[in-house]
Tab-separated table of C-alpha atoms and ligand atoms in Angstrom:
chain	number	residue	atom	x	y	z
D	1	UNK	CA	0.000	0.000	0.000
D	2	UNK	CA	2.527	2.593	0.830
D	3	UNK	CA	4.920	1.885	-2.082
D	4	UNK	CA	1.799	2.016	-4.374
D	5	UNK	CA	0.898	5.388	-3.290
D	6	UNK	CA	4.041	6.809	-4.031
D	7	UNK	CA	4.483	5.034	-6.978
D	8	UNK	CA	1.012	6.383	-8.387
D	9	UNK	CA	1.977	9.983	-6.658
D	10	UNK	CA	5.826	9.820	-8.496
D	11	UNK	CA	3.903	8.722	-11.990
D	12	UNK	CA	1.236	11.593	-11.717
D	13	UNK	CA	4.298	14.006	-10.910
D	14	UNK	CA	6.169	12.466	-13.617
D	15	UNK	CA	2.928	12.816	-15.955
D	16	UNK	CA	2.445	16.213	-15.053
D	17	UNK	CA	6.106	16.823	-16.222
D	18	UNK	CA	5.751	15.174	-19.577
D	19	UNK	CA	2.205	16.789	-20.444
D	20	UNK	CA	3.963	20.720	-19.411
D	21	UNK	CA	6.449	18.992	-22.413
D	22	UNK	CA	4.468	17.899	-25.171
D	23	UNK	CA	2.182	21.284	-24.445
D	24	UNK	CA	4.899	23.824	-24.195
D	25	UNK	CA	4.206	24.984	-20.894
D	26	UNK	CA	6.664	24.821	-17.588
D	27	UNK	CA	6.139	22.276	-15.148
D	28	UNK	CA	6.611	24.545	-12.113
D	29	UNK	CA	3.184	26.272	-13.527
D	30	UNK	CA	1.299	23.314	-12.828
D	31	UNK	CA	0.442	22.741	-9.128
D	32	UNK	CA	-0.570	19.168	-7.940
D	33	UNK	CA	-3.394	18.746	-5.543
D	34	UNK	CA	-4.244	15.086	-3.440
D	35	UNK	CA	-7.770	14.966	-3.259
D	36	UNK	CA	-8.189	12.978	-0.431
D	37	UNK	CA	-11.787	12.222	-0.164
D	38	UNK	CA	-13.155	8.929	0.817
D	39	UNK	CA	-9.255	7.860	2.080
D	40	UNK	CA	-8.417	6.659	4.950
D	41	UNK	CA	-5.682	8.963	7.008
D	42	UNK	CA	-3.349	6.206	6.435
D	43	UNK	CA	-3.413	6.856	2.690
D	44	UNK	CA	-2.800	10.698	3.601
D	45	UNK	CA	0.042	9.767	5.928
D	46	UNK	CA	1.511	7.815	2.989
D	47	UNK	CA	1.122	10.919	0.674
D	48	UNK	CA	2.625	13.229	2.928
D	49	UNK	CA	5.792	11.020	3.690
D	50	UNK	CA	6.129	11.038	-0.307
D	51	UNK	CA	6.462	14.757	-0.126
D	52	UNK	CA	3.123	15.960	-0.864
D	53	UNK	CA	1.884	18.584	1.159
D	54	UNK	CA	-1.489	20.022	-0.865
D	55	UNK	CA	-4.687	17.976	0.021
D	56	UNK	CA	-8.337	18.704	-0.953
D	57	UNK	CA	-11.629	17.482	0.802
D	58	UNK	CA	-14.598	17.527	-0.488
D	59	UNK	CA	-17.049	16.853	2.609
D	60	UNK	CA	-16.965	18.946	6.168
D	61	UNK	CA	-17.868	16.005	8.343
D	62	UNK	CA	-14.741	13.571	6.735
D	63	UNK	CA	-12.993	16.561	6.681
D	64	UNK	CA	-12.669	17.306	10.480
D	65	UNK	CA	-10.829	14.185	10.925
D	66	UNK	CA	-8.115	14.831	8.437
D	67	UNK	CA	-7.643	18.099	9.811
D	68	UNK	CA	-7.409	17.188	13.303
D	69	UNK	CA	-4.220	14.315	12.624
D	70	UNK	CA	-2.463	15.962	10.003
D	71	UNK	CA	-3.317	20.693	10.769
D	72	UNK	CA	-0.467	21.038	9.529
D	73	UNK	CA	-1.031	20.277	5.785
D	74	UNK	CA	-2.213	22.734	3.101
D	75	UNK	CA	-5.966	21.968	2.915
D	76	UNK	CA	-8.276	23.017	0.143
D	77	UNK	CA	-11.645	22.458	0.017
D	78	UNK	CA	-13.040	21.704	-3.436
D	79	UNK	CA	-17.003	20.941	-2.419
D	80	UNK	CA	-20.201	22.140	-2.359
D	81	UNK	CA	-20.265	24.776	0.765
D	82	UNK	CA	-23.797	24.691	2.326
D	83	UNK	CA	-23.268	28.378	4.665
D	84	UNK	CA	-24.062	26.064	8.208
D	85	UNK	CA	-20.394	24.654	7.172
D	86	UNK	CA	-18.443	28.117	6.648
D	87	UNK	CA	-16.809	28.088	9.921
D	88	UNK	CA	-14.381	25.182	9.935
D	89	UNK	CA	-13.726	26.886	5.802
D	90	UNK	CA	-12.775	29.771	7.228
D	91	UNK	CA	-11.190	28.613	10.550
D	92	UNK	CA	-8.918	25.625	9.430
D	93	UNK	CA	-8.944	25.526	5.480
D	94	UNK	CA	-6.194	27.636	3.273
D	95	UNK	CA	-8.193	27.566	-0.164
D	96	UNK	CA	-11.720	27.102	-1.296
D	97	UNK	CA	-12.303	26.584	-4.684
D	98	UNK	CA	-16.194	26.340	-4.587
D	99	UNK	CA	-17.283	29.599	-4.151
D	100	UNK	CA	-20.580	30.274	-5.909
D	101	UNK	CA	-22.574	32.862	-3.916
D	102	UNK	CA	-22.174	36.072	-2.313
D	103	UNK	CA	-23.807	34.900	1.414
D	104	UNK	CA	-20.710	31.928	1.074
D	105	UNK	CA	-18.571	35.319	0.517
D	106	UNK	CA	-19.659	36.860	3.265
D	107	UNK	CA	-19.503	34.504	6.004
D	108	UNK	CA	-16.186	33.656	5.271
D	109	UNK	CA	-15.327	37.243	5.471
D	110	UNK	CA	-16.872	37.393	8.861
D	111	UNK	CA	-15.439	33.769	10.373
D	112	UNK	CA	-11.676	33.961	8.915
D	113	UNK	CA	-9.850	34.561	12.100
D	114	UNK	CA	-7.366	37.458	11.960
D	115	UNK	CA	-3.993	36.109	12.637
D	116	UNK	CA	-4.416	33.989	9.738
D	117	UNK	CA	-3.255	34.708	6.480
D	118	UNK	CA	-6.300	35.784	4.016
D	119	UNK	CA	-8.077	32.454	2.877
D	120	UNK	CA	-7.551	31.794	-0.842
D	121	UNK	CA	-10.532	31.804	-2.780
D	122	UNK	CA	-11.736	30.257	-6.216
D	123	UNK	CA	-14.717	31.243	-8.348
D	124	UNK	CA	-16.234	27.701	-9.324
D	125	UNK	CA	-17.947	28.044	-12.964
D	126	UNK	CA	-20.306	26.132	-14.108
D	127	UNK	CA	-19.615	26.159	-17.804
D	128	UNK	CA	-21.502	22.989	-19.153
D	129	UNK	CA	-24.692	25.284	-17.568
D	130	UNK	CA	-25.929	22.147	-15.716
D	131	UNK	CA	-28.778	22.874	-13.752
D	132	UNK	CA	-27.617	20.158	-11.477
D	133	UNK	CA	-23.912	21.217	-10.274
D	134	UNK	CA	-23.080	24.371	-8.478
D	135	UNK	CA	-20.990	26.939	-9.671
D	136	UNK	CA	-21.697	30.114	-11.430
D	137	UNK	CA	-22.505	30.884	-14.958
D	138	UNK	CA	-20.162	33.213	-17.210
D	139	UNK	CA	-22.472	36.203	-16.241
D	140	UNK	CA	-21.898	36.003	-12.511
D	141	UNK	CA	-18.776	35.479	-12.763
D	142	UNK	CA	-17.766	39.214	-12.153
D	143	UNK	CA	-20.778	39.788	-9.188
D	144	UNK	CA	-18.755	37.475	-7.450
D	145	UNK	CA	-14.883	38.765	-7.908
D	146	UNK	CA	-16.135	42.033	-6.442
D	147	UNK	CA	-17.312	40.419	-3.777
D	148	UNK	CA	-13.903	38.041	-2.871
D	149	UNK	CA	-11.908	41.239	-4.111
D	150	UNK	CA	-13.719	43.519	-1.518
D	151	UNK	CA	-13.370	41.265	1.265
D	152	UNK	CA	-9.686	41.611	3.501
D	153	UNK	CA	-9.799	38.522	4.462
D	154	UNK	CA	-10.320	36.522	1.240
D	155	UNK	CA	-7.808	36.647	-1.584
D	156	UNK	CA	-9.212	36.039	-4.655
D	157	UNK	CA	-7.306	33.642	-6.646
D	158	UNK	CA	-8.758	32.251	-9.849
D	159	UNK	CA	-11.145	30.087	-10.793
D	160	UNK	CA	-12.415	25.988	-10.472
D	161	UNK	CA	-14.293	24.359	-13.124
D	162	UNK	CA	-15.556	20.223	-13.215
D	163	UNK	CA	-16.909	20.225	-16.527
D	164	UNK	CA	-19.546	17.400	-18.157
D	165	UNK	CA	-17.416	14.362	-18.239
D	166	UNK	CA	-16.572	13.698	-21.530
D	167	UNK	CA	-13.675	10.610	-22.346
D	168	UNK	CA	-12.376	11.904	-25.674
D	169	UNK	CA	-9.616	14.715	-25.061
D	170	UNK	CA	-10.940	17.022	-28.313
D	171	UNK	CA	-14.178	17.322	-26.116
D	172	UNK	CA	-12.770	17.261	-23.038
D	173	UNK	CA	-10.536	20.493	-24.145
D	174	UNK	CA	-13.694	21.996	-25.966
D	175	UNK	CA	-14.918	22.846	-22.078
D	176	UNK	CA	-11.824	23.152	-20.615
D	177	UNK	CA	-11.475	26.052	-23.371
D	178	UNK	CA	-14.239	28.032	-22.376
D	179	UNK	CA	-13.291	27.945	-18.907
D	180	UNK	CA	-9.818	29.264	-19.563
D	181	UNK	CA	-11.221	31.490	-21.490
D	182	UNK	CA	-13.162	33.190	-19.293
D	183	UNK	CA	-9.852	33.086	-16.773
D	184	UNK	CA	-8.338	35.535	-19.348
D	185	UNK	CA	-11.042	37.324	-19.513
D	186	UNK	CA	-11.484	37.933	-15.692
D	187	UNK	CA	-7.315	38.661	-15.922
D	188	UNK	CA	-7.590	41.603	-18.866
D	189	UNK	CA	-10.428	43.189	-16.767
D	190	UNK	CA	-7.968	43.873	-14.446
D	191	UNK	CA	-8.040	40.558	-11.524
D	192	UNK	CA	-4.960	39.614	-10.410
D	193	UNK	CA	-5.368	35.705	-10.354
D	194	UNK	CA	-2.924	33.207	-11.096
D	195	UNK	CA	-4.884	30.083	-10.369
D	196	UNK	CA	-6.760	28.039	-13.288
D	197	UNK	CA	-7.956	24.847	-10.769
D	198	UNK	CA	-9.376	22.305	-13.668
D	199	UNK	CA	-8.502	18.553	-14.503
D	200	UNK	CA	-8.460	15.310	-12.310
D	201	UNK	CA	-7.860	11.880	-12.997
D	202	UNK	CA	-9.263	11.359	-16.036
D	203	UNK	CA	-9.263	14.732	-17.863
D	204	UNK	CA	-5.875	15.558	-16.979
D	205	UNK	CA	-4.255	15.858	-20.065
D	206	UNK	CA	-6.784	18.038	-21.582
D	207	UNK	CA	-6.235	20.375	-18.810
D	208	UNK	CA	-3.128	20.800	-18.979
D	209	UNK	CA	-3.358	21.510	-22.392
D	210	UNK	CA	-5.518	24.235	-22.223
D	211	UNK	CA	-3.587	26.212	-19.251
D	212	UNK	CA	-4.754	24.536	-15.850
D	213	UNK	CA	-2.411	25.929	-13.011
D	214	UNK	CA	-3.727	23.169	-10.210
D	215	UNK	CA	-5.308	19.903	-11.463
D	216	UNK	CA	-7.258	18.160	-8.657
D	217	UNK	CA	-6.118	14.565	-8.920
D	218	UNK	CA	-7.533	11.375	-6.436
D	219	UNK	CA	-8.175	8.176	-7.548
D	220	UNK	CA	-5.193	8.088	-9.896
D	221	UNK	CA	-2.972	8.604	-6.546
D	222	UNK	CA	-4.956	6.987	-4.215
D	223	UNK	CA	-7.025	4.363	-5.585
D	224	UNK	CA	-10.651	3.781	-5.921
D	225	UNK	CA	-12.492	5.992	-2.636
D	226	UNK	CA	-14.751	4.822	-0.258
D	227	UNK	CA	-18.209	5.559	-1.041
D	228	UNK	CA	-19.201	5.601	2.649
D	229	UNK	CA	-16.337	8.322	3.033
D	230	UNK	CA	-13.603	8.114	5.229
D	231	UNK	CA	-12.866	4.672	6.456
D	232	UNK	CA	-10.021	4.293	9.374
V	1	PLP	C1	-13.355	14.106	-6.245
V	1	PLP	C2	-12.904	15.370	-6.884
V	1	PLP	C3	-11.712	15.420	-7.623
V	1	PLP	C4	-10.820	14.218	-7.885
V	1	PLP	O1	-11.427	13.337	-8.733
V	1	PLP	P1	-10.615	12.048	-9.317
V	1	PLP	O2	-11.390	11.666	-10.497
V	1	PLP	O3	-10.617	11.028	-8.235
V	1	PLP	O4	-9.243	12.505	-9.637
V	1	PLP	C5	-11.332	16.642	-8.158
V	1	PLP	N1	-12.073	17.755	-7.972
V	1	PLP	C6	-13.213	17.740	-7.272
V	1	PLP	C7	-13.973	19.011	-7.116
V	1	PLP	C8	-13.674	16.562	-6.712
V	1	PLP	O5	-14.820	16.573	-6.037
């Protein structure tokens, strides 16, 4: 177990390398985050020890645990944010990348505790427009970076996108286009971001293709998760 995680975390590094390559882009531009969701803490402890020191989570309650054995890791959280869940966000979290409302904005504002550095914050866009996932569309996009941008203790960052699933890379990229796209766009109106969060396991290469600064990568490090969530 702890020789295949670092294995799988050494080939994704590795990966990450070769697509920067092949796409003309620098590796050090490309940021890896472990999402640990559904893992035990063992798997974490195994990541860490292989040098990784970025995790994301996706749920509060499985979160808590992973925060309590390992605070001192760089946690991001990459889920839905219901506002009843701000507080640990804003209390024991360095990034959120799911930010899709103002109230969300807000509270965080409020609950970051001073002597902490300002929380990093990504937009999340919803740019397949499904009525089903959270994120902004395209329009709200700027609503919302006035918002992080007028708040002290957020620093707005960039932005997240999961797009459709799609398993050919020519589609894949056709999304991942538009959300890069609208990155630059956010830029040349005058935001100072320098985070693109798109791809995980299995769209990868078409992010990096089309510019992603932080791909969000589990199963292909850890494994197949836990559906029940965190398990030991
Ligand atoms: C679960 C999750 C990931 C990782 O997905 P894999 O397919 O396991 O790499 C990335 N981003 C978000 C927002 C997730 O919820």
């Amino acid at each position: 177990m702890q020789t295949v995680i670092c294995e799988r975390l050494e080939a994704i590094r590795q990966r990450i390398r070769d697509l920067a390559t092949e796409y003309g882009r620098e590796a050090e531009s490309i940021r890896l985050l472990a999402v640990s969701k559904g893992q035990p803490l063992g798997a974490i402890e195994q990541a860490r020890q292989a040098g990784q020191l970025a995790f994301g989570e996706s749920y509060i309650n499985e979160a808590k645990l992973a925060l309590a054995a390992f605070p001192d890791l760089d946690w991001h959280f990459i889920g839905p944010l219901q506002s009843n869940k701000t507080r640990v966000v804003a209390e024991q979290f360095t990034w959120v990348h799911s930010i899709d409302r103002v109230k969300i904005v807000q509270r965080l504002q409020r609950q970051r505790p001073a002597e902490l550095a300002p929380l990093n914050v990504c937009i999340q866009l919803n740019v397949d427009d499904e009525s089903s996932k959270s994120g902004v569309s395209p329009d709200e996009l700027a609503t919302l970076a006035d918002a992080v941008s007028a708040s002290s203790r957020l620093c707005l960052r960039g932005i997240m996108a999961i797009p459709r699933p799609a398993s050919d890379l020519s589609q894949q990229r056709h999304s991942l286009a538009r959300v890069a796209q609208h990155y630059q766009q956010l830029k040349s109106d005058g935001y100072p971001l320098d985070t693109l969060s798109m791809g995980m396991s299995g769209d990868m290469e078409a992010a990096i293709a089309e510019g992603s600064t932080l791909v969000r990568v589990g199963s292909a490090i850890f494994g197949p998760r836990s559906r029940a969530g965190r398990v030991g």
